[in-house]
Amino acid sequence: MTIKWNGVPQRYQAAVALLTQAHMGKMPLDATVTVKPTATSICIARTADTGTIGYHTGHDLMRAVTLWLAHAQTEANFQYQEQAAFDECGAMLDLARNGVLTVPALKAAILRLAGLGYTQLWLYLEDVFEVPEQPYFGHLRGRYSQAALHELAVYADQFGLTLIPAIQTLAHLQNALKWQAFDDIKDTQDVLWVQKPETTAFLKQMLQAATKPFLTNQIHIGMDEAYGLGHGKRLVHEGYVDQQTLIQAHLKTVVQLCDELNLVPYMWSDMWFTIASPTNTMYDESVHFDPEFVAQMPAVGQVYWDYYHEDAATYETRLRQHLELKQPVVYAGGLWTWPGLAPHQAKMLRSVQAGMTAAKHVGIRQAMATMWFDDGAETPFAAAWLGLQAFIEYQYHDLVSDEYLARQFALMQGEAAASFLLLDQFDHVPGTPDNLTGENPSKLVLYEDLFLQKYALNLAPYDLAAHYRRLAQQLAKASTTAISQPLFAYYHALAVALADKAAALQAMQALKHVPQAQRDPALAKQALTAYRSSLTAALQAYRLVWHHERCGNGFEVMDIRLGGQLARIETALWRIDEWAAGCDELAELQEPALLADKWTNGPIGHGLYMQIASAADLSR
């Protein structure tokens, strides 16, 4: 394909060349495309070998180039236009929950995000960036060097995409504060000791290090979910001070540091509502802010994160509450990459539709799609691209039907929405709703102990072996590209392993209360052997996906978790022989079953690895 681009500003010529290379099709195509700025966000057309692109911003230009190239693959004549709703429509990528993307992987993501029309990428870092004065900060966690972050910022800038650091200046710092080097500034396990000179000095070092490599003065300073604020060592040494007073004072300290460094800060907004709520409820709809409180607020943008509702009215009410603070407001939706082993697509689609619709109604000018990777980053980043397509479509369209999303996903990314929607089936099992409550049965099955079977009663009503067997068959036939094929090879292998694990759990249950004279280990050993084989294959496929995307740091956790499963299989095989010989009664298996805590409103429940794998507290 040979495209001659006329009128592309010099600033964007390299970016357009990279997008052209990325979207070159197999069909030969010779065309001259004239590019010019317009008042409309995007206006593209083609007549035979002549094309035009009109764009309003650099971000619109990147999307317009992608759309033009995509349509030109199959259409000799077309006209198309669309208009952006938000000034900024960004994505936030969690890099701090055990999975740090490599520089090449992040560059590939930046190219793809820019081509979709995203304006910003917020890198959620916590401690995974270099602070020169603090060698233990991010130690052994795959942290980015100052040079690497600058390289990424410069790479993104050529597309007009702004890379923005998102850090924590109050809570969520357990990975740093676990080191004794930070004992003098630690209040609780994950919260800083606020209003202490040593803490202020550290904050300045962190703010300088977090922003120096970037080409913007914007920064997200976190400050969410600081529930232990002032309740740890600070309380013991300095006495009780209410949390509202502490967080207000701390915010003023952080903002003053930002002012000194010429930074424009944003923060998560939840703590204002939690503290002001009579019931200590996050985003309590009864909360309203009096003029005195608003007047003392320093200048800091408020980011309203809410991933959990499917009705626009809830988001609209809460966004209007935020406007009472008289600060810039950002709506942050969620792509549901965090509950377990695969994204929750139905929940993502419904919550994003509701949230983006409400943000437009209220007049919010900035929106952000968050990709969290809680509890170890088990979900591959590559599984998030359907969500990223859905979110950006609401930037340009009020209504995004399933059919339209599928067409756009195929057009702009070359991927099949039907394949990515299959990933929903890992946690949406027959007989349950569309898993809008955050259940993660796939993770419960994967880490359920063969002997303890803590979730036996929760899982009992469902034929999970049959469910995951059917899913494996569907995934084996899924339409993929060269880019997504390794992802779906892994998910196919995982579905097979889950089917075998569910069967192995059932086989172990069948050993309960069997008289010695009737003990036959054959079926249980057969099920365990099958599970060992399929889990080994899943681990191998997962290893390829992880190391294509992420640093080696963090995969030790996956090896421990999945390798632990393999070790338990070996123990189970040995003990079953002992049981058959009358030398082991498999006492754990014989204990009475109780319904496990669900932590959701759904029928099965949600669990983290530490909750599932053992009845012991693994952190102590």
Coordinates of C-alpha atoms in Angstrom, one line a residue:
M1 CA 0.0 0.0 0.0
T2 CA 1.4 3.3 -1.0
I3 CA -0.2 6.4 0.5
K4 CA 0.9 10.0 -0.3
W5 CA -0.1 12.2 2.6
N6 CA -0.5 15.9 1.7
G7 CA -0.9 18.6 4.4
V8 CA 0.1 16.6 7.4
P9 CA 1.7 19.0 9.9
Q10 CA 5.4 18.3 10.4
R11 CA 4.7 17.6 14.1
Y12 CA 2.6 14.6 13.1
Q13 CA 4.3 13.2 10.0
A14 CA 6.3 10.5 11.9
A15 CA 3.2 9.4 13.7
V16 CA 1.1 9.2 10.5
A17 CA 3.9 7.1 9.0
L18 CA 3.8 4.7 12.0
L19 CA 0.1 4.4 11.8
T20 CA 0.2 3.8 8.1
Q21 CA 2.8 1.0 8.6
A22 CA 0.7 -0.5 11.4
H23 CA -2.5 -0.6 9.3
M24 CA -1.1 -1.5 5.9
G25 CA -3.4 -4.2 4.5
K26 CA -2.6 -7.1 2.1
M27 CA -4.5 -5.3 -0.7
P28 CA -2.4 -3.0 -2.8
L29 CA -3.6 0.5 -2.5
D30 CA -2.3 3.7 -4.1
A31 CA -3.9 7.0 -3.1
T32 CA -3.2 10.6 -2.4
V33 CA -4.9 11.9 0.8
T34 CA -5.2 15.6 1.5
V35 CA -5.2 16.5 5.2
K36 CA -6.5 19.8 6.6
P37 CA -7.8 21.2 9.9
T38 CA -11.5 21.7 10.2
A39 CA -14.1 22.7 12.9
T40 CA -15.4 19.1 12.9
S41 CA -13.5 16.5 14.9
I42 CA -13.2 14.0 12.1
C43 CA -14.3 14.0 8.5
I44 CA -12.9 11.5 6.0
A45 CA -13.7 10.6 2.4
R46 CA -12.4 8.7 -0.5
T47 CA -13.2 8.7 -4.2
A48 CA -11.0 6.1 -6.1
D49 CA -7.4 7.1 -5.6
T50 CA -8.1 10.4 -3.9
G51 CA -8.9 10.9 -0.3
T52 CA -9.4 13.7 2.2
I53 CA -9.2 14.0 6.0
G54 CA -10.5 16.8 8.1
Y55 CA -9.5 17.0 11.7
H56 CA -9.9 19.3 14.7
T57 CA -7.1 18.1 17.1
G58 CA -4.1 16.0 16.8
H59 CA -5.9 13.2 18.6
D60 CA -8.7 13.4 16.0
L61 CA -6.1 13.2 13.2
M62 CA -4.7 10.0 14.6
R63 CA -8.1 8.4 14.7
A64 CA -9.0 9.8 11.3
V65 CA -5.9 8.3 9.7
T66 CA -6.7 4.9 11.3
L67 CA -10.3 5.1 10.1
W68 CA -9.4 6.2 6.6
L69 CA -6.8 3.4 6.2
A70 CA -9.3 0.8 7.6
H71 CA -12.2 1.8 5.3
A72 CA -9.8 2.0 2.3
Q73 CA -9.0 -1.7 2.7
T74 CA -12.5 -2.7 1.4
E75 CA -14.2 0.5 0.1
A76 CA -13.2 2.5 -3.0
N77 CA -15.7 5.3 -2.1
F78 CA -16.8 6.4 1.3
Q79 CA -17.7 9.5 3.5
Y80 CA -17.7 9.5 7.3
Q81 CA -17.6 12.1 10.1
E82 CA -17.9 12.2 13.8
Q83 CA -17.6 14.7 16.6
A84 CA -15.8 14.4 20.0
A85 CA -17.8 15.0 23.2
F86 CA -14.9 15.4 25.7
D87 CA -11.9 17.7 25.7
E88 CA -9.9 14.8 27.1
C89 CA -10.6 11.1 26.8
G90 CA -7.8 9.1 28.3
A91 CA -6.9 5.7 29.6
M92 CA -5.3 4.8 32.9
L93 CA -3.0 1.7 33.0
D94 CA -2.3 0.1 36.3
L95 CA 1.4 -0.9 36.3
A96 CA 1.7 -1.3 40.1
R97 CA -0.2 -4.5 40.9
N98 CA 2.6 -6.9 40.1
G99 CA 2.6 -6.5 36.3
V100 CA 4.9 -3.8 34.8
L101 CA 4.7 -3.5 31.0
T102 CA 8.0 -3.4 29.2
V103 CA 9.0 -0.3 27.3
P104 CA 8.4 -2.0 23.9
A105 CA 4.9 -3.3 25.0
L106 CA 4.0 0.2 26.3
K107 CA 5.1 1.7 23.0
A108 CA 2.9 -0.7 21.1
A109 CA 0.0 0.2 23.4
I110 CA 0.6 3.9 22.9
L111 CA 0.5 3.5 19.1
R112 CA -2.7 1.6 19.3
L113 CA -4.4 4.0 21.7
A114 CA -3.4 7.0 19.7
G115 CA -4.9 5.3 16.6
L116 CA -8.2 5.0 18.4
G117 CA -8.2 8.7 19.3
Y118 CA -7.2 8.6 23.0
T119 CA -5.8 11.9 24.2
Q120 CA -4.0 10.8 27.4
L121 CA -2.5 7.8 29.0
W122 CA -2.2 7.9 32.7
L123 CA 0.5 5.6 34.0
Y124 CA -0.5 4.4 37.5
L125 CA 2.9 3.8 39.1
E126 CA 2.7 3.7 42.9
D127 CA 6.3 2.7 43.6
V128 CA 7.4 1.4 40.1
F129 CA 9.4 4.4 39.1
E130 CA 12.9 5.5 40.1
V131 CA 13.3 8.0 42.9
P132 CA 17.1 8.6 42.9
E133 CA 17.3 9.4 46.6
Q134 CA 15.4 6.3 47.6
P135 CA 17.0 3.1 46.4
Y136 CA 14.4 0.9 48.1
F137 CA 11.5 2.6 46.4
G138 CA 10.3 0.1 43.8
H139 CA 13.3 -2.2 44.5
L140 CA 12.9 -5.6 42.7
R141 CA 9.5 -4.5 41.4
G142 CA 10.4 -3.8 37.7
R143 CA 10.4 0.0 38.3
Y144 CA 10.9 2.3 35.3
S145 CA 14.1 4.3 35.2
Q146 CA 13.9 8.1 34.6
A147 CA 15.3 7.5 31.1
A148 CA 12.7 4.9 30.2
L149 CA 9.8 7.1 31.3
H150 CA 11.2 10.0 29.3
E151 CA 11.6 7.8 26.2
L152 CA 8.0 6.8 26.5
A153 CA 6.8 10.3 27.0
V154 CA 8.7 11.5 23.9
Y155 CA 7.3 8.5 21.9
A156 CA 3.7 9.3 22.9
D157 CA 4.1 13.0 22.2
Q158 CA 4.7 12.5 18.5
F159 CA 1.1 11.2 18.3
G160 CA -0.2 14.1 20.4
L161 CA -0.9 11.6 23.2
T162 CA 0.1 13.0 26.6
L163 CA 1.6 10.6 29.1
I164 CA 0.7 11.6 32.7
P165 CA 2.2 10.1 35.9
A166 CA -0.4 8.8 38.4
I167 CA 1.2 8.1 41.8
Q168 CA 0.1 7.9 45.5
T169 CA 0.9 10.6 48.0
L170 CA -1.0 9.2 51.0
A171 CA -2.2 5.6 50.9
H172 CA -1.8 2.5 48.7
L173 CA 2.0 2.6 49.4
Q174 CA 2.3 -0.8 51.1
N175 CA 4.9 -2.0 48.5
A176 CA 7.2 0.8 49.5
L177 CA 6.4 1.1 53.2
K178 CA 7.2 -2.6 53.7
W179 CA 10.9 -1.7 53.6
Q180 CA 12.4 -0.6 56.9
A181 CA 14.0 2.3 55.1
F182 CA 10.6 4.0 55.3
D183 CA 9.7 3.2 58.9
D184 CA 10.0 6.9 60.0
I185 CA 7.3 8.0 57.5
K186 CA 5.0 5.0 57.9
D187 CA 1.7 5.5 59.8
T188 CA 0.0 2.2 59.0
Q189 CA 0.9 -0.6 56.6
D190 CA 0.0 1.4 53.5
V191 CA -0.6 5.0 54.7
L192 CA 2.0 7.8 55.2
W193 CA 2.6 9.5 58.5
V194 CA 1.2 12.9 57.4
Q195 CA 2.3 16.3 58.6
K196 CA 5.8 15.1 59.5
P197 CA 8.9 16.9 58.1
E198 CA 10.5 13.6 57.0
T199 CA 7.3 12.7 55.1
T200 CA 7.2 16.2 53.4
A201 CA 10.8 15.8 52.3
F202 CA 10.0 12.3 50.8
L203 CA 6.9 13.6 49.0
K204 CA 9.0 16.3 47.3
Q205 CA 11.5 13.8 46.2
M206 CA 8.7 11.6 44.9
L207 CA 6.9 14.4 43.1
Q208 CA 10.1 15.5 41.4
A209 CA 11.1 12.0 40.3
A210 CA 7.5 11.2 39.1
T211 CA 7.2 14.3 36.9
K212 CA 10.8 15.1 35.7
P213 CA 10.8 12.6 32.8
F214 CA 7.4 13.7 31.4
L215 CA 6.5 16.5 29.0
T216 CA 3.5 17.7 31.0
N217 CA 3.1 19.4 34.3
Q218 CA -0.1 17.4 35.1
I219 CA 0.1 14.7 37.8
H220 CA -2.4 12.5 39.6
I221 CA -1.5 12.4 43.3
G222 CA -3.9 9.6 44.3
M223 CA -5.0 10.0 48.0
D224 CA -7.9 7.5 47.7
E225 CA -9.0 4.8 50.2
A226 CA -6.8 6.1 53.0
Y227 CA -9.0 4.4 55.6
G228 CA -6.2 4.0 58.2
L229 CA -5.1 7.6 58.0
G230 CA -4.0 8.8 61.5
H231 CA -4.8 5.5 63.2
G232 CA -1.4 3.9 63.3
K233 CA 2.0 5.1 64.6
R234 CA 0.9 8.7 64.3
L235 CA -2.0 8.1 66.8
V236 CA 0.4 6.5 69.3
H237 CA 3.0 9.2 69.1
E238 CA 1.0 12.4 68.4
G239 CA -2.5 11.6 69.6
Y240 CA -5.9 11.5 67.9
V241 CA -6.7 13.9 65.1
D242 CA -9.9 13.4 63.0
Q243 CA -9.3 12.2 59.5
Q244 CA -10.9 15.2 57.8
T245 CA -8.5 17.6 59.5
L246 CA -5.6 15.3 58.6
I247 CA -6.4 14.9 54.9
Q248 CA -7.2 18.5 54.4
A249 CA -3.9 19.5 56.0
H250 CA -2.0 16.8 54.0
L251 CA -3.6 17.9 50.7
K252 CA -2.6 21.5 51.3
T253 CA 1.0 20.3 51.9
V254 CA 1.0 18.2 48.7
V255 CA -0.6 21.0 46.6
Q256 CA 2.0 23.5 48.0
L257 CA 4.8 21.1 46.9
C258 CA 3.0 20.9 43.5
D259 CA 2.9 24.7 43.3
E260 CA 6.6 24.9 44.0
L261 CA 7.3 22.4 41.2
N262 CA 4.8 24.1 38.9
L263 CA 2.6 21.0 38.7
V264 CA -1.2 20.7 38.1
P265 CA -2.5 18.0 40.4
Y266 CA -5.6 15.7 40.2
M267 CA -6.7 13.4 42.9
W268 CA -9.3 10.6 43.5
S269 CA -12.3 12.2 45.2
D270 CA -13.7 9.4 47.3
M271 CA -12.2 10.3 50.7
W272 CA -14.1 13.6 50.8
F273 CA -17.4 11.8 50.6
T274 CA -16.4 9.0 52.9
I275 CA -15.4 11.3 55.7
A276 CA -18.4 13.6 55.2
S277 CA -20.8 10.7 55.2
P278 CA -22.8 10.1 58.5
T279 CA -22.5 6.4 57.8
N280 CA -18.9 6.5 56.5
T281 CA -20.1 5.5 53.1
M282 CA -18.1 6.1 49.9
Y283 CA -19.9 8.5 47.5
D284 CA -22.8 8.8 49.9
E285 CA -25.6 10.6 47.9
S286 CA -26.8 12.4 51.0
V287 CA -23.5 14.3 51.2
H288 CA -23.4 18.0 50.2
F289 CA -20.5 20.4 50.8
D290 CA -21.0 23.6 52.6
P291 CA -19.4 26.9 51.3
E292 CA -16.8 27.0 54.1
F293 CA -15.5 23.5 53.1
V294 CA -15.4 24.4 49.5
A295 CA -13.7 27.7 50.2
Q296 CA -10.7 26.0 51.9
M297 CA -10.2 23.5 49.1
P298 CA -6.9 24.0 47.3
A299 CA -6.9 23.9 43.5
V300 CA -6.8 20.2 42.6
G301 CA -8.9 18.3 40.0
Q302 CA -11.3 15.7 41.4
V303 CA -11.4 12.3 39.7
Y304 CA -14.7 10.5 40.4
W305 CA -14.1 6.8 40.0
D306 CA -17.2 4.5 39.8
Y307 CA -17.2 1.2 38.0
Y308 CA -20.2 -0.5 39.6
H309 CA -23.5 0.9 38.4
E310 CA -25.5 0.2 35.2
D311 CA -27.9 3.2 35.4
A312 CA -26.9 6.6 34.3
A313 CA -29.0 8.3 37.0
T314 CA -26.6 7.2 39.8
Y315 CA -23.5 8.6 37.9
E316 CA -25.4 11.8 37.1
T317 CA -26.3 12.4 40.8
R318 CA -22.8 11.8 42.0
L319 CA -21.2 13.9 39.3
R320 CA -23.4 16.8 40.3
Q321 CA -22.3 16.4 43.9
H322 CA -18.7 16.7 42.7
L323 CA -19.4 19.9 40.9
E324 CA -20.2 21.4 44.3
L325 CA -16.5 21.3 45.1
K326 CA -15.9 23.9 42.4
Q327 CA -12.9 22.0 41.0
P328 CA -12.3 20.4 37.6
V329 CA -14.1 17.0 37.6
V330 CA -13.0 13.9 35.7
Y331 CA -15.2 10.8 35.3
A332 CA -13.3 7.6 35.6
G333 CA -15.0 4.4 34.3
G334 CA -13.7 0.9 34.6
L335 CA -12.9 -1.7 32.0
W336 CA -13.2 -4.5 34.5
T337 CA -9.8 -6.1 34.0
W338 CA -9.3 -6.7 37.7
P339 CA -11.8 -9.3 39.2
G340 CA -9.8 -12.4 38.3
L341 CA -8.4 -14.3 35.3
A342 CA -10.3 -12.6 32.5
P343 CA -12.2 -9.3 32.0
H344 CA -15.9 -9.0 32.8
Q345 CA -17.1 -7.7 29.5
A346 CA -20.9 -7.5 30.2
K347 CA -20.3 -5.4 33.3
M348 CA -17.8 -3.3 31.5
L349 CA -20.1 -2.5 28.6
R350 CA -23.1 -1.7 30.8
S351 CA -21.3 0.5 33.3
V352 CA -19.3 2.4 30.7
Q353 CA -22.4 3.1 28.7
A354 CA -24.2 4.5 31.8
G355 CA -21.2 6.4 33.1
M356 CA -20.2 8.1 29.8
T357 CA -23.9 8.9 29.1
A358 CA -24.2 10.6 32.5
A359 CA -20.9 12.5 32.1
K360 CA -22.1 14.0 28.8
H361 CA -25.5 15.0 30.4
V362 CA -23.8 16.7 33.3
G363 CA -21.3 18.5 31.0
I364 CA -18.1 16.8 32.3
R365 CA -15.2 17.6 29.9
Q366 CA -12.8 14.8 30.8
A367 CA -13.3 11.1 30.9
M368 CA -10.8 8.3 31.7
A369 CA -11.0 4.5 31.2
T370 CA -9.2 2.7 34.1
M371 CA -7.6 -0.7 33.7
W372 CA -6.8 -2.1 37.2
F373 CA -5.0 -5.4 37.7
D374 CA -5.8 -6.3 41.3
D375 CA -4.4 -9.3 43.2
G376 CA -1.3 -9.9 41.1
A377 CA -2.2 -8.8 37.5
E378 CA -3.4 -12.2 36.5
T379 CA -5.5 -10.8 33.6
P380 CA -3.3 -10.1 30.6
F381 CA -3.3 -6.5 29.4
A382 CA -4.1 -7.7 25.9
A383 CA -7.5 -8.8 27.0
A384 CA -8.5 -5.1 27.6
W385 CA -8.7 -4.0 23.9
L386 CA -12.5 -4.5 23.4
G387 CA -13.1 -2.3 26.5
L388 CA -10.8 0.3 25.2
Q389 CA -12.6 0.3 21.9
A390 CA -16.0 0.6 23.6
F391 CA -14.9 3.5 25.8
I392 CA -13.5 5.6 23.0
E393 CA -16.6 5.1 20.9
Y394 CA -18.6 7.0 23.5
Q395 CA -16.2 9.9 23.0
Y396 CA -17.5 10.2 19.4
H397 CA -21.0 8.6 19.6
D398 CA -23.9 8.8 22.1
L399 CA -25.3 5.3 21.1
V400 CA -22.9 2.4 20.7
S401 CA -24.8 -0.8 20.0
D402 CA -23.2 -4.2 20.2
E403 CA -23.3 -4.5 16.5
Y404 CA -21.6 -1.1 15.9
L405 CA -18.9 -1.8 18.5
A406 CA -18.2 -5.1 16.8
R407 CA -17.8 -3.4 13.4
Q408 CA -15.6 -0.7 14.8
F409 CA -13.4 -3.3 16.7
A410 CA -13.0 -5.2 13.5
L411 CA -12.4 -2.1 11.4
M412 CA -9.9 -0.3 13.7
Q413 CA -8.2 -3.2 15.4
G414 CA -8.8 -6.1 13.1
E415 CA -10.2 -8.2 16.0
A416 CA -13.5 -10.1 16.5
A417 CA -15.6 -8.8 19.3
A418 CA -17.3 -12.2 19.5
S419 CA -14.0 -13.7 20.5
F420 CA -13.3 -11.2 23.2
L421 CA -16.8 -11.5 24.5
L422 CA -16.1 -15.2 25.1
L423 CA -13.8 -14.2 27.9
D424 CA -16.9 -13.2 29.9
Q425 CA -17.7 -16.9 30.2
F426 CA -14.9 -17.6 32.6
D427 CA -16.9 -16.0 35.3
H428 CA -20.4 -16.0 33.9
V429 CA -21.6 -19.6 34.4
P430 CA -25.0 -21.0 33.4
G431 CA -27.7 -20.4 35.9
T432 CA -26.4 -17.0 37.1
P433 CA -27.2 -13.5 35.9
D434 CA -24.8 -11.6 33.6
N435 CA -22.3 -11.5 36.4
L436 CA -22.9 -7.9 37.2
T437 CA -21.9 -8.5 40.9
G438 CA -18.2 -9.2 40.3
E439 CA -18.2 -13.0 40.8
N440 CA -15.0 -14.8 39.9
P441 CA -15.7 -18.6 39.9
S442 CA -12.9 -19.3 37.5
K443 CA -10.4 -18.0 40.1
L444 CA -12.2 -19.9 42.9
V445 CA -11.9 -23.1 40.9
L446 CA -8.3 -22.6 39.9
Y447 CA -7.0 -22.0 43.4
E448 CA -9.5 -24.1 45.4
D449 CA -7.4 -26.6 47.4
L450 CA -7.9 -30.2 46.4
F451 CA -8.3 -31.3 50.1
L452 CA -9.8 -28.3 51.9
Q453 CA -12.3 -27.3 49.2
K454 CA -13.4 -24.2 51.0
Y455 CA -15.8 -23.2 48.2
A456 CA -17.4 -26.6 47.7
L457 CA -20.9 -25.5 48.7
N458 CA -20.6 -22.2 46.8
L459 CA -19.7 -24.1 43.6
A460 CA -21.8 -27.2 44.1
P461 CA -25.0 -26.0 42.2
Y462 CA -23.0 -25.6 38.9
D463 CA -21.6 -28.1 36.5
L464 CA -18.4 -26.3 36.0
A465 CA -16.5 -29.1 34.4
A466 CA -19.1 -29.1 31.6
H467 CA -19.2 -25.3 31.4
Y468 CA -15.4 -24.9 31.0
R469 CA -15.3 -27.8 28.5
R470 CA -17.8 -26.0 26.3
L471 CA -15.9 -22.7 26.7
A472 CA -12.7 -24.5 25.7
Q473 CA -14.4 -25.7 22.5
Q474 CA -15.6 -22.2 21.7
L475 CA -12.2 -20.7 22.3
A476 CA -10.6 -23.3 20.1
K477 CA -12.7 -21.9 17.2
A478 CA -12.4 -18.2 18.1
S479 CA -11.3 -15.8 15.4
T480 CA -8.0 -14.2 16.2
T481 CA -5.2 -12.3 14.6
A482 CA -1.4 -12.8 14.8
I483 CA -1.4 -10.3 17.7
S484 CA -4.3 -11.9 19.7
Q485 CA -3.6 -15.6 18.9
P486 CA -1.2 -16.1 21.9
L487 CA -3.8 -14.6 24.2
F488 CA -6.5 -16.9 23.0
A489 CA -4.2 -19.9 23.0
Y490 CA -3.6 -19.2 26.7
Y491 CA -7.3 -18.7 27.4
H492 CA -8.1 -22.0 25.6
A493 CA -5.5 -23.8 27.6
L494 CA -6.9 -22.2 30.8
A495 CA -10.4 -23.3 30.1
V496 CA -9.2 -26.9 29.6
A497 CA -7.3 -26.7 32.9
L498 CA -10.4 -25.3 34.7
A499 CA -12.6 -28.1 33.3
D500 CA -10.0 -30.7 34.5
K501 CA -9.7 -28.9 37.9
A502 CA -13.5 -28.9 38.4
A503 CA -13.5 -32.6 37.5
A504 CA -10.6 -33.3 39.9
L505 CA -12.4 -31.5 42.7
Q506 CA -15.5 -33.7 42.1
A507 CA -13.3 -36.8 42.1
M508 CA -11.7 -35.8 45.4
Q509 CA -15.2 -35.3 46.9
A510 CA -16.1 -38.8 45.9
L511 CA -13.4 -40.1 48.2
K512 CA -15.2 -38.9 51.3
H513 CA -16.4 -41.5 53.8
V514 CA -15.5 -44.5 51.7
P515 CA -14.9 -47.6 53.7
Q516 CA -11.4 -49.0 53.4
A517 CA -12.6 -52.2 51.7
Q518 CA -14.2 -50.2 48.9
R519 CA -11.4 -47.7 48.3
D520 CA -10.4 -47.4 44.7
P521 CA -7.9 -44.6 43.8
A522 CA -8.1 -45.0 40.0
L523 CA -10.7 -42.4 39.0
A524 CA -9.3 -39.7 41.3
K525 CA -5.7 -40.3 40.1
Q526 CA -6.9 -40.2 36.5
A527 CA -8.6 -36.8 37.1
L528 CA -5.5 -35.4 38.9
T529 CA -3.2 -36.6 36.2
A530 CA -5.3 -34.9 33.5
Y531 CA -5.4 -31.7 35.5
R532 CA -1.6 -31.8 36.0
S533 CA -1.1 -32.1 32.2
S534 CA -3.6 -29.3 31.3
L535 CA -2.4 -26.9 34.0
T536 CA 1.2 -27.4 32.8
A537 CA 0.1 -26.4 29.3
A538 CA -1.8 -23.4 30.6
L539 CA 1.2 -22.2 32.6
Q540 CA 3.4 -22.5 29.5
A541 CA 0.9 -20.5 27.4
Y542 CA 0.5 -17.9 30.1
R543 CA 4.3 -17.6 30.5
L544 CA 4.5 -16.6 26.8
V545 CA 1.8 -14.0 27.1
W546 CA 3.2 -12.5 30.3
H547 CA 6.7 -12.2 29.1
H548 CA 5.6 -10.7 25.8
E549 CA 3.9 -7.9 27.7
R550 CA 5.5 -7.5 31.1
C551 CA 8.8 -7.5 32.9
G552 CA 10.0 -10.7 34.5
N553 CA 9.3 -9.1 37.9
G554 CA 6.0 -10.3 39.1
F555 CA 5.9 -13.7 37.3
E556 CA 7.5 -15.2 40.4
V557 CA 4.1 -14.7 42.0
M558 CA 2.4 -16.6 39.1
D559 CA 5.0 -19.4 39.3
I560 CA 4.4 -19.7 43.1
R561 CA 0.6 -19.8 42.6
L562 CA 0.4 -22.1 39.7
G563 CA 3.5 -24.1 40.7
G564 CA 1.8 -24.5 44.1
Q565 CA -1.1 -26.1 42.3
L566 CA 1.2 -28.6 40.6
A567 CA 2.9 -29.4 43.9
R568 CA -0.5 -30.0 45.5
I569 CA -1.4 -32.5 42.7
E570 CA 1.8 -34.5 43.5
T571 CA 0.9 -34.5 47.2
A572 CA -2.7 -35.5 46.4
L573 CA -1.5 -38.4 44.2
W574 CA 0.8 -39.7 46.9
R575 CA -1.8 -39.3 49.7
I576 CA -4.5 -41.1 47.7
D577 CA -2.2 -44.1 47.4
E578 CA -1.7 -43.9 51.2
W579 CA -5.5 -43.6 51.6
A580 CA -6.2 -46.6 49.5
A581 CA -3.7 -48.6 51.6
G582 CA -5.4 -47.4 54.8
C583 CA -2.5 -45.2 56.0
D584 CA -4.2 -41.8 55.5
E585 CA -7.8 -40.8 56.1
L586 CA -7.6 -37.6 54.1
A587 CA -8.8 -35.8 57.2
E588 CA -9.1 -32.3 55.7
L589 CA -11.5 -33.7 53.0
Q590 CA -13.8 -35.2 55.6
E591 CA -14.4 -31.9 57.5
P592 CA -18.0 -30.6 57.3
A593 CA -18.5 -28.1 54.5
L594 CA -19.6 -24.5 55.3
L595 CA -20.6 -21.8 52.8
A596 CA -17.6 -19.7 52.2
D597 CA -17.8 -15.9 52.5
K598 CA -19.0 -14.5 49.2
W599 CA -18.0 -10.8 49.4
T600 CA -20.5 -10.1 46.6
N601 CA -24.3 -10.0 46.3
G602 CA -24.1 -12.9 43.7
P603 CA -24.8 -16.6 44.1
I604 CA -21.2 -17.8 44.1
G605 CA -18.8 -15.2 45.4
H606 CA -15.5 -13.5 44.8
G607 CA -12.1 -14.3 46.3
L608 CA -8.5 -13.2 46.2
Y609 CA -5.8 -15.7 45.9
M610 CA -4.9 -15.5 49.6
Q611 CA -8.6 -16.1 50.6
I612 CA -9.0 -19.0 48.2
A613 CA -5.8 -21.1 48.5
S614 CA -5.8 -21.7 52.2
A615 CA -7.8 -21.2 55.4
A616 CA -4.7 -19.8 56.9
D617 CA -3.7 -16.1 56.7
L618 CA -0.9 -16.4 54.2
S619 CA 0.4 -12.9 55.0
R620 CA 1.5 -13.9 58.5

